[in-house]
Short mmCIF file of C-alpha atoms (C1' of nucleotides) in Angstrom, two decimals:
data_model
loop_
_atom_site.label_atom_id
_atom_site.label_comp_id
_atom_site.label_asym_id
_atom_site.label_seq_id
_atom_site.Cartn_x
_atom_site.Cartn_y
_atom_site.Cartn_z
CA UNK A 1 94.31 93.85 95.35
CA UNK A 2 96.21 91.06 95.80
CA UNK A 3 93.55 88.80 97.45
CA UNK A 4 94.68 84.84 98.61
CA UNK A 5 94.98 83.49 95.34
CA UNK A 6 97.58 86.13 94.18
CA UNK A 7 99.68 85.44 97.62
CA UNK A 8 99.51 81.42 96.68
CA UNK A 9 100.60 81.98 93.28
CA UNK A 10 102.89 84.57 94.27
CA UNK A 11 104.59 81.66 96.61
CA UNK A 12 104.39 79.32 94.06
CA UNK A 13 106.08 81.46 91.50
CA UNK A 14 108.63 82.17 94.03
CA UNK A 15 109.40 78.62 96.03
CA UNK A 16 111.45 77.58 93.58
CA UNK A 17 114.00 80.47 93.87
CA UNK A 18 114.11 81.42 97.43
CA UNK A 19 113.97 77.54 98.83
CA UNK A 20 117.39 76.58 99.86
CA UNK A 21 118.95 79.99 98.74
CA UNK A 22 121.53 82.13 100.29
CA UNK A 23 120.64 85.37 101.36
CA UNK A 24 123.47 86.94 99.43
CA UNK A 25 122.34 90.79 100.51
CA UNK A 26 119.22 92.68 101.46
CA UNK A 27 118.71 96.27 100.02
CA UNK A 28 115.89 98.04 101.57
CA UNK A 29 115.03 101.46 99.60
CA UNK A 30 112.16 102.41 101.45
CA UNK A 31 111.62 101.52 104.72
CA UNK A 32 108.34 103.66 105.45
CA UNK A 33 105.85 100.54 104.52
CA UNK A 34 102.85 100.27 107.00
CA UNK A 35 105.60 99.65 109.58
CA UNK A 36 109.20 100.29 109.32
CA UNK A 37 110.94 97.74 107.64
CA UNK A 38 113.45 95.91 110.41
CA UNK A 39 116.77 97.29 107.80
CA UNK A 40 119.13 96.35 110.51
CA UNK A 41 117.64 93.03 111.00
CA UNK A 42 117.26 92.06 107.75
CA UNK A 43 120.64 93.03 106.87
CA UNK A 44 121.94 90.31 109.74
CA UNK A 45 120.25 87.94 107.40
CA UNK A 46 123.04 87.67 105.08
CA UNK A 47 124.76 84.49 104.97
CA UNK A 48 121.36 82.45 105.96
CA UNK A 49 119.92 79.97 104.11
CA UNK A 50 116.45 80.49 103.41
CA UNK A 51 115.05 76.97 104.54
CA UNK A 52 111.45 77.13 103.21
CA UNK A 53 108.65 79.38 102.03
CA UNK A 54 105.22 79.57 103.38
CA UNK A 55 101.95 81.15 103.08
CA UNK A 56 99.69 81.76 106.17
CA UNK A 57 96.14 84.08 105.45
CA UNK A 58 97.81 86.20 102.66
CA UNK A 59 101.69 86.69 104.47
CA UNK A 60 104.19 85.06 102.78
CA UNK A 61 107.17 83.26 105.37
CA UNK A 62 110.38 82.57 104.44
CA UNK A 63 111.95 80.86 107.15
CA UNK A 64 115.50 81.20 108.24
CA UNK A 65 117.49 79.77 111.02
CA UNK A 66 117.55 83.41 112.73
CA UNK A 67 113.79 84.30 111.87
CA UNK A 68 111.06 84.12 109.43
CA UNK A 69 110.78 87.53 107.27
CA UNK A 70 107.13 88.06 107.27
CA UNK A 71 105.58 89.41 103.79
CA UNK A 72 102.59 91.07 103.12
CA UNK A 73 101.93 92.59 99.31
CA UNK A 74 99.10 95.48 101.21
CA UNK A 75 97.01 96.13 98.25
CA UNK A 76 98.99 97.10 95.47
CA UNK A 77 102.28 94.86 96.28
CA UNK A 78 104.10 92.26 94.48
CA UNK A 79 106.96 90.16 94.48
CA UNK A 80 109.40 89.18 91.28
CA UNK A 81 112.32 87.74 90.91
CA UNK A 82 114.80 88.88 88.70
CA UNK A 83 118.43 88.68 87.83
CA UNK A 84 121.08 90.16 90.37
CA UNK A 85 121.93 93.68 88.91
CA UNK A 86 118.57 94.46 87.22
CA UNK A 87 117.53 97.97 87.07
CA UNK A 88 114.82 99.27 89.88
CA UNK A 89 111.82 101.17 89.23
CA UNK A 90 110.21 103.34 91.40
CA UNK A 91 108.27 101.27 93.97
CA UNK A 92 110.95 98.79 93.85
CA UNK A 93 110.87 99.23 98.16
CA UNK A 94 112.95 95.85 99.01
CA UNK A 95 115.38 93.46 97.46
CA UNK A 96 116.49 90.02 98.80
CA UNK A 97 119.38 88.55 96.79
CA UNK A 98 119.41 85.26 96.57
CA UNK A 99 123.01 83.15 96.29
CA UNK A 100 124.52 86.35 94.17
CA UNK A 101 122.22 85.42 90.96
CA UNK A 102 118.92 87.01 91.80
CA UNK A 103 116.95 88.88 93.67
CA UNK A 104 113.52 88.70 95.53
CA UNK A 105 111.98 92.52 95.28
CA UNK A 106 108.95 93.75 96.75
CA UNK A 107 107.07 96.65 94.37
CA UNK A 108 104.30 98.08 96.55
CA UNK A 109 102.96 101.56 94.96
CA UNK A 110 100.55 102.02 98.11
CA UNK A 111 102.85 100.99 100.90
CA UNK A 112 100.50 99.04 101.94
CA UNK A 113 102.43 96.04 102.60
CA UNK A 114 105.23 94.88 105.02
CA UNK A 115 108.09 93.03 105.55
CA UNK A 116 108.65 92.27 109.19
CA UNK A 117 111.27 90.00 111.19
CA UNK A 118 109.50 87.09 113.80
CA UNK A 119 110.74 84.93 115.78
CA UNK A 120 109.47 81.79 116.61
CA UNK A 121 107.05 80.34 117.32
CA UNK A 122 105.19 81.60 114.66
CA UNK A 123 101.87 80.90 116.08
CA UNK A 124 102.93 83.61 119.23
CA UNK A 125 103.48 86.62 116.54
CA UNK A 126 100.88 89.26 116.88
CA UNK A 127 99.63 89.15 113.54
CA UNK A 128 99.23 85.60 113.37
CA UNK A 129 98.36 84.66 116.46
CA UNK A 130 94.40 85.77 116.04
CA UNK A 131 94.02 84.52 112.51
CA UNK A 132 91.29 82.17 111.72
CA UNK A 133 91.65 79.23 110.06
CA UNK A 134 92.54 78.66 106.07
CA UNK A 135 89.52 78.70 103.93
CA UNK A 136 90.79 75.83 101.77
CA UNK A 137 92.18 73.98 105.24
CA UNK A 138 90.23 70.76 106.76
CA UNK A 139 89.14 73.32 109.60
CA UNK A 140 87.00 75.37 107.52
CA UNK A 141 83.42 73.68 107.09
CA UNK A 142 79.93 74.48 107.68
CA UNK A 143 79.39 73.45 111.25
CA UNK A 144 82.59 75.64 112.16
CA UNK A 145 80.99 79.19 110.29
CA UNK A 146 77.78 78.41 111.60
CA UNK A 147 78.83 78.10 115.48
CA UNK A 148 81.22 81.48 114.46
CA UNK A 149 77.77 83.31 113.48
CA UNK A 150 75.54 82.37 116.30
CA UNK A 151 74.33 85.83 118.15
CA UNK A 152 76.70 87.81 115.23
CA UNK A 153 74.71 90.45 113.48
CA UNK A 154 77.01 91.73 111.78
CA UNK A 155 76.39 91.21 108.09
CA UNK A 156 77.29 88.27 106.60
CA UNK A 157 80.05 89.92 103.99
CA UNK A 158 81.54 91.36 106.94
CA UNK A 159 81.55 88.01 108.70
CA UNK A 160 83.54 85.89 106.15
CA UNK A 161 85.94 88.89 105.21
CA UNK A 162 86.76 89.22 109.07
CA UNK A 163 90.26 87.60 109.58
CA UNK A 164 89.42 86.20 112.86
CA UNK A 165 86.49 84.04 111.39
CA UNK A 166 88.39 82.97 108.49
CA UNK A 167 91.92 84.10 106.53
CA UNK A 168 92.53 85.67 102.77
CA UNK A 169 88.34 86.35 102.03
CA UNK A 170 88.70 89.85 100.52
CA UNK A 171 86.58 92.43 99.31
CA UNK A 172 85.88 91.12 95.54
CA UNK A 173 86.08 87.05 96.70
CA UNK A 174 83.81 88.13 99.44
CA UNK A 175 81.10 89.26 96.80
CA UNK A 176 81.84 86.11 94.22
CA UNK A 177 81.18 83.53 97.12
CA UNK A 178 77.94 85.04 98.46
CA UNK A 179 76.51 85.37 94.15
CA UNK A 180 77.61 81.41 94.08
CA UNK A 181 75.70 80.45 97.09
CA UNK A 182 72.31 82.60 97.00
CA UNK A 183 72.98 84.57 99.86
CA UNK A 184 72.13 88.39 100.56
CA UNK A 185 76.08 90.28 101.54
CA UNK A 186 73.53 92.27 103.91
CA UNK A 187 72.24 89.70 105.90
CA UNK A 188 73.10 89.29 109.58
CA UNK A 189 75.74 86.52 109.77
CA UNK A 190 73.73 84.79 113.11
CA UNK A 191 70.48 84.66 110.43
CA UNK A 192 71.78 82.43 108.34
CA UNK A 193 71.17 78.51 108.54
CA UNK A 194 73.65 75.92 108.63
CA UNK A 195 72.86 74.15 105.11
CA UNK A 196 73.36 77.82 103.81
CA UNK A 197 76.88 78.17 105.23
CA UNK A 198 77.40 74.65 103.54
CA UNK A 199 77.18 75.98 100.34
CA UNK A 200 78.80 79.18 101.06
CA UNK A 201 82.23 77.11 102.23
CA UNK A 202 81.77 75.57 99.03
CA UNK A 203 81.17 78.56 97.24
CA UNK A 204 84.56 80.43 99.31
CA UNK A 205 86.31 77.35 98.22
CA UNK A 206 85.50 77.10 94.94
CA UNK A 207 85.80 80.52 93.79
CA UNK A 208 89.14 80.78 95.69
CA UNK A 209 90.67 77.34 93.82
CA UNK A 210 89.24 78.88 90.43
CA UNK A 211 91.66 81.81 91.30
CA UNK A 212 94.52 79.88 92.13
CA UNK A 213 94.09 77.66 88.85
CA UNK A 214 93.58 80.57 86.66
CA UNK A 215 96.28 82.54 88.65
CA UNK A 216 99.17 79.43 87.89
CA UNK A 217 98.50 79.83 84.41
CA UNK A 218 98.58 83.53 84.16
CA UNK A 219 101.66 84.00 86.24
CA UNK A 220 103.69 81.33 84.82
CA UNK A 221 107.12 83.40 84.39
CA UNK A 222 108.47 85.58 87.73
CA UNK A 223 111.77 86.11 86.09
CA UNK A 224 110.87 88.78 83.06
CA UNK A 225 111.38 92.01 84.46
CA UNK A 226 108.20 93.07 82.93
CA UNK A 227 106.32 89.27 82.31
CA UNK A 228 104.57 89.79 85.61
CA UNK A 229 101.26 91.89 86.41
CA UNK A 230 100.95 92.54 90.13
CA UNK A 231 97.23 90.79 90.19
CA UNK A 232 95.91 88.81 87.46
CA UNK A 233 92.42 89.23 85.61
CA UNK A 234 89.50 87.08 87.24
CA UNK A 235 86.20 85.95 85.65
CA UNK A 236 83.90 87.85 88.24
CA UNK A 237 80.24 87.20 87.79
CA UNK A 238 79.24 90.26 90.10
CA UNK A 239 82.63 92.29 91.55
CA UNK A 240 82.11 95.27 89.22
CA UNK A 241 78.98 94.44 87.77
CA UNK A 242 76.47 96.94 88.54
CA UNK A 243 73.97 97.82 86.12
CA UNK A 244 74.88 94.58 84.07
CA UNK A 245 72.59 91.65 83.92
CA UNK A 246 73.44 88.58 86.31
CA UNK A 247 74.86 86.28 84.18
CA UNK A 248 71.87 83.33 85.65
CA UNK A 249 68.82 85.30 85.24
CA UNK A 250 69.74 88.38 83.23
CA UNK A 251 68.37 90.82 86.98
CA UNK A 252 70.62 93.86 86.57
CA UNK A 253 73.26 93.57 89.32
CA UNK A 254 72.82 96.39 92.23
CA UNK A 255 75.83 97.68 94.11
CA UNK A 256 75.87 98.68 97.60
CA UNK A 257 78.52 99.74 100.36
CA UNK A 258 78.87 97.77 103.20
CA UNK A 259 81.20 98.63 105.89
CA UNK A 260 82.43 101.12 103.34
CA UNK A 261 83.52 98.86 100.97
CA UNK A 262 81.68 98.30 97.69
CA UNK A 263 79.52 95.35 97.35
CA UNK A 264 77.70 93.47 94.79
CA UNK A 265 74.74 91.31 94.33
CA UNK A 266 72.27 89.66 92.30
CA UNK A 267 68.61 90.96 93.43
CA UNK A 268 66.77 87.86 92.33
CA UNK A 269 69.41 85.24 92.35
CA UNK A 270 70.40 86.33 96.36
CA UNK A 271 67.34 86.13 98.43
CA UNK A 272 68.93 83.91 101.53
"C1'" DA B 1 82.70 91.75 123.35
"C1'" DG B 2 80.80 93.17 119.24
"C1'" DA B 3 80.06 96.69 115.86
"C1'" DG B 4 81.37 100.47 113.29
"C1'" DG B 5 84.54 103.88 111.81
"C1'" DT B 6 89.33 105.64 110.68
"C1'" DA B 7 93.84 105.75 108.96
"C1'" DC B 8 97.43 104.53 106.03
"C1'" DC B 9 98.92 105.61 100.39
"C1'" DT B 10 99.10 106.60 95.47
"C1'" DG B 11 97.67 105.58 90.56
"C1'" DG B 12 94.00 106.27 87.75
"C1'" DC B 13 90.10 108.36 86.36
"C1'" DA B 14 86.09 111.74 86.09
"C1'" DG B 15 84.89 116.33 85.99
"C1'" DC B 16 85.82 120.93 85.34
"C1'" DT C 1 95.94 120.34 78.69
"C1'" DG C 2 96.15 120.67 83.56
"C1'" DC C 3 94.36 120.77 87.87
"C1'" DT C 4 91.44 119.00 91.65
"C1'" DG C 5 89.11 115.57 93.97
"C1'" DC C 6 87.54 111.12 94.69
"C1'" DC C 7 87.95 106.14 94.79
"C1'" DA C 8 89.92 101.52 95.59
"C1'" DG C 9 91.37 98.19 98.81
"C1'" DG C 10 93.69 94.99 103.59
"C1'" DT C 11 93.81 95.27 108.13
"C1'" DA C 12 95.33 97.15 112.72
"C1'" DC C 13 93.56 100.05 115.83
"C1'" DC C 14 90.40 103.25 117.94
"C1'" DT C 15 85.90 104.49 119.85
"C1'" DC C 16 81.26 103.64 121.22
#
DNA sequence: AGAGGTACCTGGCAGC
DNA sequence: TGCTGCCAGGTACCTC
């Protein structure tokens, strides 16, 4: 589940290691990821510097002077770092060492991430190269979502959680930011008025910040071996709700499924 | 081109 | 207790 706000932290827990460090060695345990992890590749790493670390939509970047390694934690990944030598557990799929004292290592139960090799530019990469912009970047705003959704019936939820309208809007955020600004997940994206998609950038943004600021404070050591949990708890006013009364005006919260994913709402407090 | 569905994977849980 | 079966969830890709 590691939505944006678990990437950012993750990067932030991380930037301090893996900026400037050597890549000392690169074990990869398990290759079969949602695409084969590059070994080869990675392994021609060694002796680079790792110049900077990134985030873009929920990959994390570590740049190199032969490449940027490309990171995505899937659904159930994460990324620690520990001290060179430490024991590895079972979905312990990937380790970058860094200058001979730790190592970065990817723990992804579902395989659901990657760990890919680009080459610049960045912008050309196929994954990249269709993403939308950052929903807490200057180029997200309400004129922008409303000129996405004219003649779009899909429903809104779908709209905000598709990558090409806007990065790192997942499944549970995706329910959170529609609660905060009033609006029905069901309702076709090209039906909703621009004032309304003012409040629901504000709510995206808001709810995603919250995460990051609750996230820092939760994840504040990634060098215990065990300090780390792969996602951290949120405060969710509807994700998981159903049956419970909405925290504003006590409506029990209904769940529905929306391009198959689970969805929930406030009855009374969503009427947009 | 847009919309909808499918596949990938495994831990955890409900139900028997 | 042990087995089976279902669900979650991000996103590329396929089909209509």
């Amino acid at each position: 589940m590691p939505e944006l706000p678990e990437v950012e932290t993750t990067l932030r827990g991380i930037s301090a290691y893996v900026e400037g460090a050597e890549i000392s060695n690169v074990v990869v345990r398990n290759a079969a990821l949602r695409w084969p992890v590059p070994k080869r590749a990675l392994r021609q790493l060694i002796g680079q510097h790792i110049d900077s670390a990134q985030r873009r939509a929920k990959y994390i970047l570590l740049h190199t002077a032969s490449g940027i390694i490309l990171l995505h934690l899937g659904m159930s990944g994460s990324l620690r770092v520990l001290p060179s030598g430490s024991a590895h557990g079972k979905h312990d799929h990937l380790d970058i060492e860094l200058d001979g004292r730790h190592v970065l290592r990817l723990n992804d139960p579902r395989r659901f991430g990657c760990c890919l090799l680009a080459t610049p530019p960045l912008e050309d990469h196929k994954l990249i190269k269709s993403l939308g912009p950052e929903p807490l970047g200057s180029q997200f705003h309400a004129d922008y979502l409303f000129k996405q959704s004219r003649r779009r019936k899909v429903a809104v939820k779908n709209f905000i959680m598709d990558g090409k309208v806007v990065v790192g809007v997942g499944n549970i955020y995706a329910s959170e930011s529609l609660y905060l600004a009033g609006i029905r997940p069901t309702l076709s994206a090209g039906r909703i008025s621009r004032a309304r998609y003012g409040l629901l950038v504000e709510a995206i943004q808001s709810v995603l910040s919250d995460a990051i600021k609750a996230g820092g404070t939760t994840l504040n050591d990634f060098t215990q071996a065990d300090g780390m949990p792969g996602y951290f708890s949120q405060q969710l006013r509807v994700y998981g709700r159903a049956g419970l009364p909405c925290l504003q005006c006590a409506t029990p919260i209904k769940s529905t499924v929306i391009g198959q994913r689970n969805t929930f709402f406030c009855p009374a407090c969503q009427t947009f």
